[in-house]
PDB file of C-alpha atoms in Angstrom:
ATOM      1  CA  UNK A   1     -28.813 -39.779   1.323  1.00 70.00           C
ATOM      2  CA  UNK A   2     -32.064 -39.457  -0.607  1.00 82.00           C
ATOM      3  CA  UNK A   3     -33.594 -35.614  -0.423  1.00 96.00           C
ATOM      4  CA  UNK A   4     -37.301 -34.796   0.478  1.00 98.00           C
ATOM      5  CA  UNK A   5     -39.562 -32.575  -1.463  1.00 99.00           C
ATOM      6  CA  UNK A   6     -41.864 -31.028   0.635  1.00 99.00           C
ATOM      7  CA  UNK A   7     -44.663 -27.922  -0.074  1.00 99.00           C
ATOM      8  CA  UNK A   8     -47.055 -25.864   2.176  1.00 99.00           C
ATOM      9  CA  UNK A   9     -50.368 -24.944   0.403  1.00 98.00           C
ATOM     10  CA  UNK A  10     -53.076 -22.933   1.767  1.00 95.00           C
ATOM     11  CA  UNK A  11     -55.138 -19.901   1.144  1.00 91.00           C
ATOM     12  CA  UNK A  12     -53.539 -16.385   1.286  1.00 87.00           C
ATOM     13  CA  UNK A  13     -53.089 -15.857   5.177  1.00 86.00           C
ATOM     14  CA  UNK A  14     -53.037 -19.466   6.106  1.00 92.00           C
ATOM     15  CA  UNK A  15     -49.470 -19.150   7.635  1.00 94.00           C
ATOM     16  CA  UNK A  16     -47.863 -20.912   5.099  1.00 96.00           C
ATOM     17  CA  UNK A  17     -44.507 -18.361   5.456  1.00 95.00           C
ATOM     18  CA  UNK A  18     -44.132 -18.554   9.391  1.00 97.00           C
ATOM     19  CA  UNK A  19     -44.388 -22.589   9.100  1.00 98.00           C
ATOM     20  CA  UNK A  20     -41.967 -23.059   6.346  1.00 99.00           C
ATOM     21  CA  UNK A  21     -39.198 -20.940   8.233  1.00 99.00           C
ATOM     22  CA  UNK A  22     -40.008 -23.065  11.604  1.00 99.00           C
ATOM     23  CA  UNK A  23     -39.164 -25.895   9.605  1.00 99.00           C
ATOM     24  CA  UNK A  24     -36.526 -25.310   7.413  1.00 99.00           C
ATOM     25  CA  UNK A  25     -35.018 -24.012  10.898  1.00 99.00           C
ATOM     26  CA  UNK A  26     -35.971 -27.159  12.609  1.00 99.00           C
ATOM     27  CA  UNK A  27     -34.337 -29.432   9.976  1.00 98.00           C
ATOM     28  CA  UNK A  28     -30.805 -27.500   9.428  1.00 98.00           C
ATOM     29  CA  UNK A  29     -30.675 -27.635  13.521  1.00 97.00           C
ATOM     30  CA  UNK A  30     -30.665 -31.559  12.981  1.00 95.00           C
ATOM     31  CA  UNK A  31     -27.991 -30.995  10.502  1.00 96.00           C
ATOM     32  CA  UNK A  32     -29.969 -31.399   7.240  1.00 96.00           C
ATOM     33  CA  UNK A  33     -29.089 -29.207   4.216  1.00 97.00           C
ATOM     34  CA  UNK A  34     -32.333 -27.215   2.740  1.00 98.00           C
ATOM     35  CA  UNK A  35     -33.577 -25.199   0.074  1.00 99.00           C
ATOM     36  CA  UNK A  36     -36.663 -23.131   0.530  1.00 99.00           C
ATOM     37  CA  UNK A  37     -38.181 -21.358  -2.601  1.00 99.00           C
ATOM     38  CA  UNK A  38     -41.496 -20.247  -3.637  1.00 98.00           C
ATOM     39  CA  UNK A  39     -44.305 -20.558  -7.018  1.00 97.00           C
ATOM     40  CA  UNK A  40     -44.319 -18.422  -8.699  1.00 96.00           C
ATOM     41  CA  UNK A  41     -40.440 -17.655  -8.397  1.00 98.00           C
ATOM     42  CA  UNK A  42     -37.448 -19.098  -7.642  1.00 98.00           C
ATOM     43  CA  UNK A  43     -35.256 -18.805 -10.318  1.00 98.00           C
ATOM     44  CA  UNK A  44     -34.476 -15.442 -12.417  1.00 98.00           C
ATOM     45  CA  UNK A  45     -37.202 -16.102 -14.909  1.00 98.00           C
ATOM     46  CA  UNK A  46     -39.758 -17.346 -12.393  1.00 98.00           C
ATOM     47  CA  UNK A  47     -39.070 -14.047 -10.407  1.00 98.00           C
ATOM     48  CA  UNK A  48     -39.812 -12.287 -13.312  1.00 98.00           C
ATOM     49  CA  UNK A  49     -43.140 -14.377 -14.216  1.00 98.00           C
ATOM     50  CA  UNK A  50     -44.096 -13.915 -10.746  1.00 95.00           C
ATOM     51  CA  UNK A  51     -44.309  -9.796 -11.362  1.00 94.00           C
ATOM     52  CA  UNK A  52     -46.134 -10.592 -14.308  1.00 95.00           C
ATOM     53  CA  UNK A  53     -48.998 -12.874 -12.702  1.00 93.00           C
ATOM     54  CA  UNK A  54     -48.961 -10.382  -9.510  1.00 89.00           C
ATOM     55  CA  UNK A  55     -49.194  -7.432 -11.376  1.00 89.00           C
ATOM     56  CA  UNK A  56     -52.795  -5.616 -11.176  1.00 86.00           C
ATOM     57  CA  UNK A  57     -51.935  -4.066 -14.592  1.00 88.00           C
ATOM     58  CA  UNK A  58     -52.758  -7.599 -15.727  1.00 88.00           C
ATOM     59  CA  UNK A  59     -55.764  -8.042 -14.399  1.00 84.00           C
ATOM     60  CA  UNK A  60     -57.738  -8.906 -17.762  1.00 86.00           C
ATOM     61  CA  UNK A  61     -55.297 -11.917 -18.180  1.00 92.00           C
ATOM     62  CA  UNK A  62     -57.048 -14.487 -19.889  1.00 96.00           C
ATOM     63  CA  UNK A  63     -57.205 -18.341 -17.522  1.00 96.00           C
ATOM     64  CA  UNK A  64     -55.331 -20.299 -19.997  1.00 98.00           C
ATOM     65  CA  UNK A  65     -52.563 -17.323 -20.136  1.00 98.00           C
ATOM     66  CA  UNK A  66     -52.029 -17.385 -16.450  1.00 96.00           C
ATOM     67  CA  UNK A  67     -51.977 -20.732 -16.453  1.00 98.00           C
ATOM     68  CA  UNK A  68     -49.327 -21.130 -18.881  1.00 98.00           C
ATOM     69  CA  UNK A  69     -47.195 -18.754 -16.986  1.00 98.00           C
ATOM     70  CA  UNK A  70     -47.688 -20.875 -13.768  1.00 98.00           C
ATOM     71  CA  UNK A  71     -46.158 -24.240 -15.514  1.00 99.00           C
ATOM     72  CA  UNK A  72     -43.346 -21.680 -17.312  1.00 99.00           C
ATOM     73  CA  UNK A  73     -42.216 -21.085 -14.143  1.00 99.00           C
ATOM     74  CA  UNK A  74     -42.523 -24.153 -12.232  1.00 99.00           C
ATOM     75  CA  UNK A  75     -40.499 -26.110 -15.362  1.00 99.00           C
ATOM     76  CA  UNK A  76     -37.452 -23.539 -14.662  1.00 99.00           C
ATOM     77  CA  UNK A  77     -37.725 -24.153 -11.214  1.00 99.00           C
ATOM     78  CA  UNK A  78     -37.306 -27.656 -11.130  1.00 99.00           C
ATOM     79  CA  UNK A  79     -35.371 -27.840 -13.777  1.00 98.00           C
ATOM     80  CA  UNK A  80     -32.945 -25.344 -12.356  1.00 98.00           C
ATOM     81  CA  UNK A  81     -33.704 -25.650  -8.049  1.00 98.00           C
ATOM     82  CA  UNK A  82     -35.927 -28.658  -7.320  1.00 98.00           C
ATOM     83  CA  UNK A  83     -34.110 -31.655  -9.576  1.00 98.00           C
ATOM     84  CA  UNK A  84     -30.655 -31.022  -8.757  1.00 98.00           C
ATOM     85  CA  UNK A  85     -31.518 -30.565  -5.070  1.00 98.00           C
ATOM     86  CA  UNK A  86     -33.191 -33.573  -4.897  1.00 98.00           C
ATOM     87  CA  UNK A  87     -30.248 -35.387  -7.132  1.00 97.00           C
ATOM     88  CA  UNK A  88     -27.619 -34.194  -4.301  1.00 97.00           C
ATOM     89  CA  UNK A  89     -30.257 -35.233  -1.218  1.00 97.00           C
ATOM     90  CA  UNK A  90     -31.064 -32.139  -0.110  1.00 98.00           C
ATOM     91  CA  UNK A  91     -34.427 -31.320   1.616  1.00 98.00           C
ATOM     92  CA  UNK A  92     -36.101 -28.729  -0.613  1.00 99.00           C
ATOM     93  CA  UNK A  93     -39.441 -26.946   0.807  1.00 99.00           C
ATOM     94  CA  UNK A  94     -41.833 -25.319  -1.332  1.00 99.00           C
ATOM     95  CA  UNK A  95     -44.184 -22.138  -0.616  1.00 98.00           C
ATOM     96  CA  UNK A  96     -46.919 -23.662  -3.167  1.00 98.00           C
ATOM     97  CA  UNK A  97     -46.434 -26.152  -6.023  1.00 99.00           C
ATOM     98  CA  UNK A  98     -48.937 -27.712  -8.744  1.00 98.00           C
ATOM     99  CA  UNK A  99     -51.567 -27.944  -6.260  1.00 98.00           C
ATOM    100  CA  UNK A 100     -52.126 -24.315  -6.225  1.00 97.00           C
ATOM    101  CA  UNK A 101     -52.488 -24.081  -9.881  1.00 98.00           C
ATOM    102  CA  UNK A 102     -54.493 -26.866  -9.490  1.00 98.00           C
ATOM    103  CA  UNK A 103     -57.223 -25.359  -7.157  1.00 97.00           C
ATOM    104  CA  UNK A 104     -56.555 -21.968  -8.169  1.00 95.00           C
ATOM    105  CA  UNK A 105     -57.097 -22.429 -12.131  1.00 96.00           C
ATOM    106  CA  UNK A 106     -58.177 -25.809 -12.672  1.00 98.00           C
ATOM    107  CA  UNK A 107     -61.185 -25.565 -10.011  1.00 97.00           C
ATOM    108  CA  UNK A 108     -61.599 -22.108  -9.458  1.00 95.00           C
ATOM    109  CA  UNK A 109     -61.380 -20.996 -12.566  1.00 94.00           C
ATOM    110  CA  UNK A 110     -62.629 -23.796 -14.411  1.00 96.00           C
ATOM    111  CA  UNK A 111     -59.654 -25.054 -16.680  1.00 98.00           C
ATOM    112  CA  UNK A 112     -60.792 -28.638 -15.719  1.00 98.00           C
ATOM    113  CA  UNK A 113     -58.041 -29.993 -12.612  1.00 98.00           C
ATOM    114  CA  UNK A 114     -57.211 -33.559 -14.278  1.00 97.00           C
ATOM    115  CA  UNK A 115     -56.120 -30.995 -17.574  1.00 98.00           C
ATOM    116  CA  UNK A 116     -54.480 -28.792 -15.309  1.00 98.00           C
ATOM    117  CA  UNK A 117     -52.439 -31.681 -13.550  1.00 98.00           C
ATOM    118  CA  UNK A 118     -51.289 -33.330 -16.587  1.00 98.00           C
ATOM    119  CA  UNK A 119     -49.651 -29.992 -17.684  1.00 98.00           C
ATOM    120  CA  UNK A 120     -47.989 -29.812 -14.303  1.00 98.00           C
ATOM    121  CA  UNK A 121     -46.808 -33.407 -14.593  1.00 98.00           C
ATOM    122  CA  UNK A 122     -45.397 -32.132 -17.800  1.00 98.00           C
ATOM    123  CA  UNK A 123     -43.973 -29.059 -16.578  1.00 98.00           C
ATOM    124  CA  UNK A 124     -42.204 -31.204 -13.322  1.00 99.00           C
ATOM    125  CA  UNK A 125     -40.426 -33.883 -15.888  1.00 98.00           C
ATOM    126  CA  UNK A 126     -43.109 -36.826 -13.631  1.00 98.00           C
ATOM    127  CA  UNK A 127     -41.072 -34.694  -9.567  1.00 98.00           C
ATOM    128  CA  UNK A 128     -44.304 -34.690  -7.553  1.00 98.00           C
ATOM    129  CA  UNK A 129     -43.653 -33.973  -3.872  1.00 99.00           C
ATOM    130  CA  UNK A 130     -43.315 -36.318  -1.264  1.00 98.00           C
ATOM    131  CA  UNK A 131     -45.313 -34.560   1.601  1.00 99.00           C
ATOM    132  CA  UNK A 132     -47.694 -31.841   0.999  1.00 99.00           C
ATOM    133  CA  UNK A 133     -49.621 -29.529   4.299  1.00 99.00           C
ATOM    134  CA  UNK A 134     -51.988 -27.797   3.279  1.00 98.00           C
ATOM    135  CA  UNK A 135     -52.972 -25.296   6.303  1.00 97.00           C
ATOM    136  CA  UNK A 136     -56.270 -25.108   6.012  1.00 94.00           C
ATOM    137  CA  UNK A 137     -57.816 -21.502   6.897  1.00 88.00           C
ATOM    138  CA  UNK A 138     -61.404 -20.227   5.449  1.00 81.00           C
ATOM    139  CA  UNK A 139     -62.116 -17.702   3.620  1.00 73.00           C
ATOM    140  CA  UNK A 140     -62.867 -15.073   6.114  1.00 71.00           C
ATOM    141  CA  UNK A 141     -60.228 -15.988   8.213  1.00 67.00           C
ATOM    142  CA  UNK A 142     -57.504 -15.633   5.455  1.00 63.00           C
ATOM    143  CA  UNK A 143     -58.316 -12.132   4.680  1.00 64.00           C
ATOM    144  CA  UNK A 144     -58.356 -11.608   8.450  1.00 68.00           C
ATOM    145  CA  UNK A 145     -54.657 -12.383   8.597  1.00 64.00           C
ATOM    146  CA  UNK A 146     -53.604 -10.558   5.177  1.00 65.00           C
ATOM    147  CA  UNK A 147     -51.481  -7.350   6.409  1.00 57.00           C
ATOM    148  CA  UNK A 148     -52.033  -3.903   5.018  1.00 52.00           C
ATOM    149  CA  UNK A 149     -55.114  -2.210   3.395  1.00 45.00           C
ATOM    150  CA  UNK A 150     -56.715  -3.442  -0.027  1.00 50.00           C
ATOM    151  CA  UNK A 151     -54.352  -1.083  -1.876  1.00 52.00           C
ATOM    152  CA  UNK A 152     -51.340  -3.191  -1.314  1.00 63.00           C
ATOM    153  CA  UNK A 153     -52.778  -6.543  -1.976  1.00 65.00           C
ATOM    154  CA  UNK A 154     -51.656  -8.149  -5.706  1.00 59.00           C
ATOM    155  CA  UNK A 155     -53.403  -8.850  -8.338  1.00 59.00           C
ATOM    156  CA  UNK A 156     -54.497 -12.529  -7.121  1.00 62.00           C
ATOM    157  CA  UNK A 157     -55.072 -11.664  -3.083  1.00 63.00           C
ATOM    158  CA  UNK A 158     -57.312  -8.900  -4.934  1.00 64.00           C
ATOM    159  CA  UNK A 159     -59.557 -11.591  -6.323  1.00 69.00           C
ATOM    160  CA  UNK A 160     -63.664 -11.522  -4.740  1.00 75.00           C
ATOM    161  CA  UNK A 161     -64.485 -13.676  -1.751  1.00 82.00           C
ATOM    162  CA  UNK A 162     -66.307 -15.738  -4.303  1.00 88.00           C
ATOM    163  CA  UNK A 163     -63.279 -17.153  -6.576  1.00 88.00           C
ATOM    164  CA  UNK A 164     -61.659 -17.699  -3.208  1.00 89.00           C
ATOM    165  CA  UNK A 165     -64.319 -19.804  -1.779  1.00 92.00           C
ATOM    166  CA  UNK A 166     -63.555 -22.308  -4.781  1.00 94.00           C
ATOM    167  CA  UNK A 167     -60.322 -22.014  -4.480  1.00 93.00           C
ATOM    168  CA  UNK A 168     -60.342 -23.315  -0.419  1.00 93.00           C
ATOM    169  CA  UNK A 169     -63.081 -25.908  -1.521  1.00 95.00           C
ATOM    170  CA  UNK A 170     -61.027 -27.384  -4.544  1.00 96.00           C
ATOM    171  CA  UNK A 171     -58.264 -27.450  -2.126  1.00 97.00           C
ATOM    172  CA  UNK A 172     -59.933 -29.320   0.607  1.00 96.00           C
ATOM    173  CA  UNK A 173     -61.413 -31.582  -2.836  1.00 96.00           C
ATOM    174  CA  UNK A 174     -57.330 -32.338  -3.678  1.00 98.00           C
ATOM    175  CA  UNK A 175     -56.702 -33.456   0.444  1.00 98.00           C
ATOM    176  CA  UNK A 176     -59.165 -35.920   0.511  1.00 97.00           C
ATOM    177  CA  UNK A 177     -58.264 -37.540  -3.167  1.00 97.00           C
ATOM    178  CA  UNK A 178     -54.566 -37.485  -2.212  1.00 97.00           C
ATOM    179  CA  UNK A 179     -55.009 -37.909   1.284  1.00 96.00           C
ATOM    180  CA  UNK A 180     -51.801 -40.318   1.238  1.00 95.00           C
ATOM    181  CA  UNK A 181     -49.481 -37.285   0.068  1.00 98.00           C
ATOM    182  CA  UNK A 182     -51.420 -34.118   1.416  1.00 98.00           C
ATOM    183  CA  UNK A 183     -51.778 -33.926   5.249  1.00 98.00           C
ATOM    184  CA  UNK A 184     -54.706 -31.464   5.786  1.00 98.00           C
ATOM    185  CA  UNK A 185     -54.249 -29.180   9.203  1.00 98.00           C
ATOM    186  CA  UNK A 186     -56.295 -26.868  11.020  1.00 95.00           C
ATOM    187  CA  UNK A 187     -54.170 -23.247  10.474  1.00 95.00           C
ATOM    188  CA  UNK A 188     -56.795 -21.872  13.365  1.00 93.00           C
ATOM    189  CA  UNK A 189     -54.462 -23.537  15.897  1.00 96.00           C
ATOM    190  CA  UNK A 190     -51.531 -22.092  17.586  1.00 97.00           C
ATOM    191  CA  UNK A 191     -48.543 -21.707  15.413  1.00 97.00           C
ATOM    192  CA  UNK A 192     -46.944 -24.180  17.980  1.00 98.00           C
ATOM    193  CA  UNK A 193     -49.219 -27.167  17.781  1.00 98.00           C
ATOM    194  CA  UNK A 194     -49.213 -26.182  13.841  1.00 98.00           C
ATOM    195  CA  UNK A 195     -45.748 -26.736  13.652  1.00 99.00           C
ATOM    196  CA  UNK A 196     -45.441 -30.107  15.974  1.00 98.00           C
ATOM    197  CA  UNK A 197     -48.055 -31.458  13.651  1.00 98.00           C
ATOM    198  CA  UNK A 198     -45.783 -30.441  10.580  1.00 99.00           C
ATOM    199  CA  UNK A 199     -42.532 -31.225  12.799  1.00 98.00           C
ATOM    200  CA  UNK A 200     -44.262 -35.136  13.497  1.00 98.00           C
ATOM    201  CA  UNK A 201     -44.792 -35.795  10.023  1.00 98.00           C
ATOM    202  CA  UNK A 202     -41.366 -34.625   8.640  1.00 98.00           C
ATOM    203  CA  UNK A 203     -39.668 -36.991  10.950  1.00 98.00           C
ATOM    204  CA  UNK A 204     -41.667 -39.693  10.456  1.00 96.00           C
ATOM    205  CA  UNK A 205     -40.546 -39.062   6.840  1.00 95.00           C
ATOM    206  CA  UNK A 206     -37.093 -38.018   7.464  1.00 95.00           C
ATOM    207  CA  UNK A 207     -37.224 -41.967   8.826  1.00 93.00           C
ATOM    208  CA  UNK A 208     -38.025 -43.775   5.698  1.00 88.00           C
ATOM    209  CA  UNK A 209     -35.104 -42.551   3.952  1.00 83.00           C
TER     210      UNK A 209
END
């Protein structure tokens, strides 16, 4: 059976964590094996990029740095989680992929996002997932949701309202020019009509194979 490589994107407090465990639930209940994992992360080196890129001690990281150290780990993780999960038809779900990095330092910070995708393509060996929901929450309703006081927020959640803005508007950018692949939904909802949305789609999928 052929696997299914599928990633939640979304701003910092869009839900992206309570949707993926509904799902990866939903799909091992119908007897389907799955892998979740997360960008930065995944692997022992990506865990220990992730620290790196999270770290406010790094907070003078130059764009093209943190870049770099996005695509480092996403190459380990496919190389090492996402390829041979795929190879053995597994379902693998992903708590952000290239379209984060895409958004995040392509658009937002201004890296250029057809530069920034072409490195990702790179770094992914062509894998480029097959369903992509990007939960779409504003601004001032992410920061809403994120728990605990400023203190305990990492080095990226730290970043002004500003950067985040063009981070949700490159995002919303990337739905509509891959509007075949990335299914934009309104994270405002209830989780509950979220997840039937999500739920819907995945079968509908999970039928083509």
């Amino acid at each position: 059976m052929k696997g299914l490589f599928i990633t939640f994107e979304g701003l910092d407090g869009s839900g992206k964590t309570t949707q993926i465990a509904l799902l990866a639930d939903y799909l091992k209940r119908k007897g389907r094996e799955v892998i979740t994992t997360i960008e930065p992360g995944g692997t022992t080196l990506g865990d220990r990029i992730r620290q790196i890129l999270l770290d406010k001690n790094n907070a003078g990281m130059s764009h093209k740095a943190e870049t770099f150290l996005f695509e480092a780990s996403r190459a380990e993780l496919v190389s090492k989680v996402i390829a041979p999960a795929l190879d053995s038809g597994k379902i693998i779900i992903c708590d952000r992929f290239f379209d984060s990095t895409i958004a995040y330092q392509g658009i937002a910070r201004g890296l250029g996002a057809e530069k920034v995708m072409e490195l990702s393509l790179w770094a992914t060996d062509g894998i480029v997932p097959d369903l992509t929901f990007l939960l779409s929450v504003d601004v001032e309703g992410g920061e809403k949701r994120l728990s605990g006081s400023s203190k305990n927020r990492d080095r990226i959640e730290s970043e002004e309202e500003k950067f985040k803005q063009r981070i949700f508007d490159g995002y919303i950018e990337l739905a509509r020019k891959y509007s075949g692949r990335i299914v934009l939904i309104d994270a405002r909802q209830k989780i509950k009509t979220i997840f039937n949305q999500i739920r819907e789609r995945v079968d509908r999928e999970l039928d083509k194979l």
